[in-house]
mmCIF file of C-alpha atoms in Angstrom:
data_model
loop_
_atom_site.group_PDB
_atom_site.id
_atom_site.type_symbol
_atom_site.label_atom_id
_atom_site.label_comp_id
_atom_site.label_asym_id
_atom_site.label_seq_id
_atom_site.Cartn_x
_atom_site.Cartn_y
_atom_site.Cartn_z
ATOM 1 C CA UNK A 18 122.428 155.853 271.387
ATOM 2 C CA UNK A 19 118.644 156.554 272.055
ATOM 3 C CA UNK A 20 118.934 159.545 269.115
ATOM 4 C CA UNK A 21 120.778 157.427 266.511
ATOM 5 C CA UNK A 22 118.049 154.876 266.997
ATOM 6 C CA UNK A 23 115.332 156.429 266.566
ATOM 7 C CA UNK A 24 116.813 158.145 263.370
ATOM 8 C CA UNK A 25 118.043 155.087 261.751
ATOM 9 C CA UNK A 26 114.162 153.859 262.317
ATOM 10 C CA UNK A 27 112.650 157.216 261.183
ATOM 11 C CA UNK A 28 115.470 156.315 257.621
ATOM 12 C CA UNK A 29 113.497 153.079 257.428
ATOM 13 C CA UNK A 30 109.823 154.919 257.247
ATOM 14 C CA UNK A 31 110.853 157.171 255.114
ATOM 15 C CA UNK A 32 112.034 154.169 252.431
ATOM 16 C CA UNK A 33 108.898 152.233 253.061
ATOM 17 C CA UNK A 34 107.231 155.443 252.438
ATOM 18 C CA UNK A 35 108.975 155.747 249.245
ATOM 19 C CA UNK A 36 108.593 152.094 248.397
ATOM 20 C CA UNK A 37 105.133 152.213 248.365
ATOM 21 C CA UNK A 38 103.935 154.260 245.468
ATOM 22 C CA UNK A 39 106.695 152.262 243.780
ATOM 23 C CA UNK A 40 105.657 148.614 244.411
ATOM 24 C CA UNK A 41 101.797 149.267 244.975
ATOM 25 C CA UNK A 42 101.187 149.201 241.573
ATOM 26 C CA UNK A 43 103.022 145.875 240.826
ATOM 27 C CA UNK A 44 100.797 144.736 244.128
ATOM 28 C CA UNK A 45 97.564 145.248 241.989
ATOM 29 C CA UNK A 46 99.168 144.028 238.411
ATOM 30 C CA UNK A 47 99.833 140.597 240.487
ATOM 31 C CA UNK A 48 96.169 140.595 242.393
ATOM 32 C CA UNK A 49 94.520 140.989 239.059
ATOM 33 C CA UNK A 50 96.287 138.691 237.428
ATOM 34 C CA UNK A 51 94.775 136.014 239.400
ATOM 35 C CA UNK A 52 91.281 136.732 238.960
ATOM 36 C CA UNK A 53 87.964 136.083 237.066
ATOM 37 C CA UNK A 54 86.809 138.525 234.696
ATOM 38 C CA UNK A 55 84.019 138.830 236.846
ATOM 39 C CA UNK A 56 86.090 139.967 240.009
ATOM 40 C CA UNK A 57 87.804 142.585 238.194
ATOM 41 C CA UNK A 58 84.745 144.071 236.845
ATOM 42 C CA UNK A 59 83.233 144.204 240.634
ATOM 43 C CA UNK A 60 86.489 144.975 242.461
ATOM 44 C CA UNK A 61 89.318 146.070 240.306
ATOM 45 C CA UNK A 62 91.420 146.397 243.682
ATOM 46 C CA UNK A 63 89.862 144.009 245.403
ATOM 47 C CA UNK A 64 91.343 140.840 246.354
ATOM 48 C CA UNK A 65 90.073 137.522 244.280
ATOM 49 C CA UNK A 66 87.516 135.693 245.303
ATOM 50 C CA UNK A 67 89.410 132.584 243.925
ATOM 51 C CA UNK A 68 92.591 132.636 242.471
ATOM 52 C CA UNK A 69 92.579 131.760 238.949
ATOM 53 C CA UNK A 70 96.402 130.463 238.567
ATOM 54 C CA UNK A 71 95.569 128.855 234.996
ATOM 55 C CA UNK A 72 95.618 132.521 234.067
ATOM 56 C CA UNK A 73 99.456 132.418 233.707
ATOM 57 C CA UNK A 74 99.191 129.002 231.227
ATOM 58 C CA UNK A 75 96.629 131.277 228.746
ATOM 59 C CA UNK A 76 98.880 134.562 229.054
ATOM 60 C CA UNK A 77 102.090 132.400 228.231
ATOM 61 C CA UNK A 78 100.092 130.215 225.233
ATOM 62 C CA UNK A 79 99.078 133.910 223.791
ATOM 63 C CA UNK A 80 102.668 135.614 224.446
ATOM 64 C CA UNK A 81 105.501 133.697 224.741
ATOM 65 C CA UNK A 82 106.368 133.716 220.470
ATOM 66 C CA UNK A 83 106.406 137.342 221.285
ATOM 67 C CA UNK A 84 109.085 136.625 224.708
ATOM 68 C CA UNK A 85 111.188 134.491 222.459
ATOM 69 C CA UNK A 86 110.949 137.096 219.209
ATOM 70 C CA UNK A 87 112.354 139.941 222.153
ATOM 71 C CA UNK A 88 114.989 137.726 223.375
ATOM 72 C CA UNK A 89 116.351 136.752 220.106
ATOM 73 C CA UNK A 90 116.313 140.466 218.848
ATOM 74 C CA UNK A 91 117.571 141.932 221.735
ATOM 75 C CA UNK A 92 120.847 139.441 222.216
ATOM 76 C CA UNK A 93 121.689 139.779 219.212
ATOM 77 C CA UNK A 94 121.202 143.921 218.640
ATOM 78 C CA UNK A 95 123.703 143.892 222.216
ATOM 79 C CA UNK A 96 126.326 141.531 220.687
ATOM 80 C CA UNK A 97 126.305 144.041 217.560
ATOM 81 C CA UNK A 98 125.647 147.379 219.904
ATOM 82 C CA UNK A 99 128.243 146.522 222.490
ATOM 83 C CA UNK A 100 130.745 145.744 219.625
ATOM 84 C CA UNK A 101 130.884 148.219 217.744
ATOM 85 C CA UNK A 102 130.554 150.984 220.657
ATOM 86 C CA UNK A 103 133.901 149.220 222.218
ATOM 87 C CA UNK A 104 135.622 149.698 219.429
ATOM 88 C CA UNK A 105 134.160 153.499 218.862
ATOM 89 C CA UNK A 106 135.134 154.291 222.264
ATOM 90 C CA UNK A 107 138.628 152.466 222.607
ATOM 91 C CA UNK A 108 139.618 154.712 219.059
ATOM 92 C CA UNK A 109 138.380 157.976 221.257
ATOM 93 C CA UNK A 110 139.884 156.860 223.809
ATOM 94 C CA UNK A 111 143.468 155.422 223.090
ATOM 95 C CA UNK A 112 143.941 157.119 219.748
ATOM 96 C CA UNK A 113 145.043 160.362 218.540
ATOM 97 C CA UNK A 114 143.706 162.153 215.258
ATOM 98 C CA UNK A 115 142.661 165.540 214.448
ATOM 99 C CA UNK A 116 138.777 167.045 215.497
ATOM 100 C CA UNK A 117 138.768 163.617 217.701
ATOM 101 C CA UNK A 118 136.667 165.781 220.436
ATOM 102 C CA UNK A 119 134.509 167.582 217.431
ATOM 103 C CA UNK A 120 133.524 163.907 216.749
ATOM 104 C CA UNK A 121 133.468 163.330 220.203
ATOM 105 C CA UNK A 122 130.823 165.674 220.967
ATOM 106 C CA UNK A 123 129.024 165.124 217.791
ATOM 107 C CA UNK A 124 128.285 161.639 219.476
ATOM 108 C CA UNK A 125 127.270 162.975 223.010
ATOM 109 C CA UNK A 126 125.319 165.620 220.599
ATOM 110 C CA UNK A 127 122.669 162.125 220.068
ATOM 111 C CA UNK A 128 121.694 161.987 223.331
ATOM 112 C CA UNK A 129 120.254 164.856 223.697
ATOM 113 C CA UNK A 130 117.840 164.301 220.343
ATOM 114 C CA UNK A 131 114.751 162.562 221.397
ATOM 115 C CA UNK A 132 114.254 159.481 219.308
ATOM 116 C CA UNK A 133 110.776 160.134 217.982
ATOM 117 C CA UNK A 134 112.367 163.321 216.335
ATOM 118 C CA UNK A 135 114.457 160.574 214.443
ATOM 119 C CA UNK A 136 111.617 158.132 213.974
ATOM 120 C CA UNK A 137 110.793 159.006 210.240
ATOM 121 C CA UNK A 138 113.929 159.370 209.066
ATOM 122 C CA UNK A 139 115.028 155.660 210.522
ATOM 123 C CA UNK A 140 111.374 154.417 209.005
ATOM 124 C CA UNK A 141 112.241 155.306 205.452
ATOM 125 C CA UNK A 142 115.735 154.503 205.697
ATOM 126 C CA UNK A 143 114.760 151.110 206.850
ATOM 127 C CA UNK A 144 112.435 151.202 204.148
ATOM 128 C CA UNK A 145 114.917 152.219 201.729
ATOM 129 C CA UNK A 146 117.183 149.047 202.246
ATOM 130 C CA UNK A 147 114.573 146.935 201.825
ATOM 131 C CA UNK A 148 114.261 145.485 205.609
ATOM 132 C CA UNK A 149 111.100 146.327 206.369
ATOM 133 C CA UNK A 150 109.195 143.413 208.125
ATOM 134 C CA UNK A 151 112.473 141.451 208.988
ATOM 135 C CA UNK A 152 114.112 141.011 211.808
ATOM 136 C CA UNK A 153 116.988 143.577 210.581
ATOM 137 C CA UNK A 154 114.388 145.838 210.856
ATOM 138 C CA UNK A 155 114.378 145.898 214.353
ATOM 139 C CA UNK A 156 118.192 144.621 215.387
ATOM 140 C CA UNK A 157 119.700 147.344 213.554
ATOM 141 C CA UNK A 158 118.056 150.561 214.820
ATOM 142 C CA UNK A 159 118.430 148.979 218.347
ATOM 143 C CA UNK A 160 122.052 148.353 217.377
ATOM 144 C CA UNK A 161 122.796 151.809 216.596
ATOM 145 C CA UNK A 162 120.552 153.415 219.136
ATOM 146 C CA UNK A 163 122.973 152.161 221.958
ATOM 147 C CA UNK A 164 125.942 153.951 220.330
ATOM 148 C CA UNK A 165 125.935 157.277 221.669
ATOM 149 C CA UNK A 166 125.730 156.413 225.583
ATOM 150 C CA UNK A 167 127.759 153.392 224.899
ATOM 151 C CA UNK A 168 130.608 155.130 223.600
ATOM 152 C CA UNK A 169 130.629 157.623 226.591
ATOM 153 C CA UNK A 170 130.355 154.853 229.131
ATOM 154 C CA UNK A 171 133.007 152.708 227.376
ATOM 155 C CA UNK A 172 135.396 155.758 226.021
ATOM 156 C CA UNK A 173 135.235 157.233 229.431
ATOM 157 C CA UNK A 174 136.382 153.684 231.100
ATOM 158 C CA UNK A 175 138.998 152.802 228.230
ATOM 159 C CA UNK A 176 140.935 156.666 229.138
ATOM 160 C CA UNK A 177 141.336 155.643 233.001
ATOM 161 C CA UNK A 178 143.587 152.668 231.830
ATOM 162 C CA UNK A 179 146.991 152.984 232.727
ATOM 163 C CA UNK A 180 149.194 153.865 229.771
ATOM 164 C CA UNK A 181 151.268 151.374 231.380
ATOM 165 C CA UNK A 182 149.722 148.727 230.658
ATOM 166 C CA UNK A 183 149.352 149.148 226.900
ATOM 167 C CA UNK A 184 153.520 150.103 226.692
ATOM 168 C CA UNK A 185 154.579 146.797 228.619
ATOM 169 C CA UNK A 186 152.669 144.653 226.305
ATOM 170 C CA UNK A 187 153.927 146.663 223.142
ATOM 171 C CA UNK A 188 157.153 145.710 224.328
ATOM 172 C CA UNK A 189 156.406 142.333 224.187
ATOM 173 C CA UNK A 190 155.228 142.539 220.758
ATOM 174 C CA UNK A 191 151.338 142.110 221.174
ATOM 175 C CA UNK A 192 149.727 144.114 217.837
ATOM 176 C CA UNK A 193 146.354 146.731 218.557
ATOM 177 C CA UNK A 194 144.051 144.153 218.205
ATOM 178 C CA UNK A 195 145.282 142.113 221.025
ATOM 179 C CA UNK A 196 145.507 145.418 223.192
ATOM 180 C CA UNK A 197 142.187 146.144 222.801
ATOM 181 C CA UNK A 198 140.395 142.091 222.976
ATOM 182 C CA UNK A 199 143.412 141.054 225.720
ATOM 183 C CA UNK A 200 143.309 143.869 227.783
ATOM 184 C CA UNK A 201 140.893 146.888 227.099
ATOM 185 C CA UNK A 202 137.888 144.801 226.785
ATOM 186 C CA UNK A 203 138.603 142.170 229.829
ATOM 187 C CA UNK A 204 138.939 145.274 231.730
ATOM 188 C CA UNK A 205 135.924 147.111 230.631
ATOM 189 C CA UNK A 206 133.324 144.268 231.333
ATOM 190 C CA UNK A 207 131.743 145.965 234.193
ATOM 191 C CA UNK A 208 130.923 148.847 231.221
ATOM 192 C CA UNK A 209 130.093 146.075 228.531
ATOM 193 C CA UNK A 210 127.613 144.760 231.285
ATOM 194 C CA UNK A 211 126.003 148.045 231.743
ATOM 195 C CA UNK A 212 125.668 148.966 228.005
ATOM 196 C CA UNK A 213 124.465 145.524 227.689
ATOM 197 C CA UNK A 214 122.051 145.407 230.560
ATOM 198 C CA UNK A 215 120.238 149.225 229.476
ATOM 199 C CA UNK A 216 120.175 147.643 225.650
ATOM 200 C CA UNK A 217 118.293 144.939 226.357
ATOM 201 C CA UNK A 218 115.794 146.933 228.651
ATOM 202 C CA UNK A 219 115.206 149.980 225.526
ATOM 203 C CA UNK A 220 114.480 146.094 223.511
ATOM 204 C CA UNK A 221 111.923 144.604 226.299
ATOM 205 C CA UNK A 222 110.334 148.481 226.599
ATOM 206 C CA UNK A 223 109.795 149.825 223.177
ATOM 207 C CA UNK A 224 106.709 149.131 221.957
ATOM 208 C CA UNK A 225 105.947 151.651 218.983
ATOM 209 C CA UNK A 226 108.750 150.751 216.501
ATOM 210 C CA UNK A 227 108.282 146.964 216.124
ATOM 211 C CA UNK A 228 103.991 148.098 215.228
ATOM 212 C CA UNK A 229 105.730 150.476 212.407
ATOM 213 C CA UNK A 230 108.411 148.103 211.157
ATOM 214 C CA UNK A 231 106.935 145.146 210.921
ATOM 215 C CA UNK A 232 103.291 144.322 209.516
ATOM 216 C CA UNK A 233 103.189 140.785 210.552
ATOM 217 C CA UNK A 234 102.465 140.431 214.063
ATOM 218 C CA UNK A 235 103.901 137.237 214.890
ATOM 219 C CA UNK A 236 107.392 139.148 214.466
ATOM 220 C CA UNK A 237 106.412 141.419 217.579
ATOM 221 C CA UNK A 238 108.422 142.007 220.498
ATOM 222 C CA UNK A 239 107.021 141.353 224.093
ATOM 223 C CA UNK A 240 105.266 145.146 224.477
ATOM 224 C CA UNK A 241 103.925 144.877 220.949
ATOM 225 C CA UNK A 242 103.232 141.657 221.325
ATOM 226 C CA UNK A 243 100.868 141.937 224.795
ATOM 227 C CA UNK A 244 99.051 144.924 223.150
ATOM 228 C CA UNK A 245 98.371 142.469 220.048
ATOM 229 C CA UNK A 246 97.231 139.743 222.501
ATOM 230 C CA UNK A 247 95.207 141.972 224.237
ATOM 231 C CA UNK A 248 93.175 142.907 221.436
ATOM 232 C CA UNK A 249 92.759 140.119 220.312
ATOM 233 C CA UNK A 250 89.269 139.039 221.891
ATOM 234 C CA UNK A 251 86.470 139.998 220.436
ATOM 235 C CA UNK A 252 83.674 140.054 222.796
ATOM 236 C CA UNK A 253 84.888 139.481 226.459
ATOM 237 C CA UNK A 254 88.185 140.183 227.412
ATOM 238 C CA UNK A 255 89.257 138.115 230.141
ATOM 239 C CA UNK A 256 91.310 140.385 232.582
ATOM 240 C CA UNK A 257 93.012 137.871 234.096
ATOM 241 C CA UNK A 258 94.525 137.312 231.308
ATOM 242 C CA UNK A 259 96.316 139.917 230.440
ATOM 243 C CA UNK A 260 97.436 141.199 233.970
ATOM 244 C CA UNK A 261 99.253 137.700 233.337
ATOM 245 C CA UNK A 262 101.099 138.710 230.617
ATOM 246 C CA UNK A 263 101.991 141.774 232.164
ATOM 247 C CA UNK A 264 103.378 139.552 235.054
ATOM 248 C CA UNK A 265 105.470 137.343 232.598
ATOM 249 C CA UNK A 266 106.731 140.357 230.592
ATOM 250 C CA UNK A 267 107.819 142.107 233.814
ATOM 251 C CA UNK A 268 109.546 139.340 235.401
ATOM 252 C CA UNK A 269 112.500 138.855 233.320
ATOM 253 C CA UNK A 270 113.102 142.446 233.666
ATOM 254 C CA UNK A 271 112.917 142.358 237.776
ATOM 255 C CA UNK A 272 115.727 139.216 237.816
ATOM 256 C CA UNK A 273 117.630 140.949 235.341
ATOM 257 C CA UNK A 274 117.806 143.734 237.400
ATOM 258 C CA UNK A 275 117.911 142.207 240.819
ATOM 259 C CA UNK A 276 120.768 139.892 239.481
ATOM 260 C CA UNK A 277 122.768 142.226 237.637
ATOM 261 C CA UNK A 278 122.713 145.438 239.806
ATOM 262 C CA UNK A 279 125.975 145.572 241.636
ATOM 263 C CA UNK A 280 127.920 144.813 238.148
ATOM 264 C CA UNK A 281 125.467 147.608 236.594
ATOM 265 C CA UNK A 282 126.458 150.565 239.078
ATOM 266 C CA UNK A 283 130.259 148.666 238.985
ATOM 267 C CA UNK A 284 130.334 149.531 235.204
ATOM 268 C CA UNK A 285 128.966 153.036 236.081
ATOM 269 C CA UNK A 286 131.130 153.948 238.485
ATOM 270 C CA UNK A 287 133.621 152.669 236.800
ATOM 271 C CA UNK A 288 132.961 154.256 233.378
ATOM 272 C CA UNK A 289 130.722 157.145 233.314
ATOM 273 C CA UNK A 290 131.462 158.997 236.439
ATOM 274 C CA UNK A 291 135.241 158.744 236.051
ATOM 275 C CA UNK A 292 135.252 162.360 233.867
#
């Protein structure tokens, strides 16, 4: 009893110990976002010598166009994304047809390309449709980027159905279309979740293609966007400030995450580790 104590407490020090090159950063962002410009130029890790909460009311006035801008772009690139990598992955996975697992690995084959070896060749197709500086511009390349690992997450999910399933409602009469919205997708919304969940987060995160597709900045998404507001004063940049608006940009993230996290790993269990 006396062992299996003192090992469960020597678990817990070695996650604290862990947890603290993870969260210590996030510590400082937060302290620094409630100070003067003067008590971040004397102590950047130092604690304020008054906090300075109005901080958050100029980050938000000088980013939230750019929080809205993400949030519109990225639902809407998931609802496109998540769509047509369903129906990608429920053809792979419930369909016959010949060089199905050439194509098959000729979509696993995109994962392993980093994307700024495809980052010209998407600029100057973008450019090429005529969708440069819209908001196309940026749902669209999201869209497809989420293809590749949400067709293995989904396709991978959709073969683990029971055949079953699909034969007792063919019986019944119910067409392919109402196999795959009745009962293929209902099932799969622990995947949809996580394709959804790591879409939005590439969205929130990517901050060089929305400064090469788009030249007006109020179009900017929130990591653009907080690099645009940061440069935007021209003699003294108030710290504060901007540690705010790395506070506001971050939080969404954190409750997505903290809310979502058991029907993330639910939708990766359940898809992409059932090979």
């Amino acid at each position: 009893m006396r062992h299996s104590r003192w090992k469960t407490r020597g678990r817990y020090l070695f996650i604290l110990v862990i947890m603290i090159p993870t969260y210590y950063p996030m510590f400082i962002m937060l302290e620094n976002s409630l100070k003067s410009t003067t008590d971040y130029v004397k102590d950047p890790l130092g604690w304020p010598s008054k906090l300075m909460w109005h901080n958050y009311a100029a980050a938000w006035s000088g980013i939230h166009q750019y929080f809205w801008n993400t949030l519109f772009v990225g639902v809407i690139a998931v609802l496109i994304g998540i769509a047509a990598a369903a129906m990608s992955a429920y053809v792979f996975a419930r369909y016959k047809f010949p060089g199905k697992e050439i194509f098959f690995a000729l979509y696993l084959g995109l994962l392993m390309i980093p994307g700024i070896m495809t980052l010209i060749g998407q600029f100057l197709e973008i450019k090429d449709l005529g969708l440069l500086n819209t908001w196309w511009s940026l749902i669209l390349p999201y869209a497809a980027g989420s293809q590749a690992l949400g067709v293995f997450i989904l396709r991978t999910f959709f073969a683990t159905i029971p055949e079953e399933l699909f034969e007792a409602a063919r019986v019944d009469g119910a067409t392919n279309g109402y196999l795959f919205l009745r009962i293929a997708v209902p099932l799969a919304i622990p995947s949809l979740g996580t394709v959804s969940i790591l879409g939005i987060l590439n969205v929130w995160g990517d901050y060089l293609w929305p400064t090469l597709a788009l030249s007006t900045a109020n179009k900017y998404t929130i990591s653009a966007g907080i690099m645009q507001y940061a440069g935007s004063f021209s003699t003294l940049v108030p710290q504060g400030n901007i540690f705010a608006s790395y506070v506001i940009a971050a939080v969404p993230v954190m409750v997505l995450i903290g809310v979502t996290m058991r029907y993330y790993l639910a939708g990766i269990l359940g898809g992409s580790l059932k090979l």
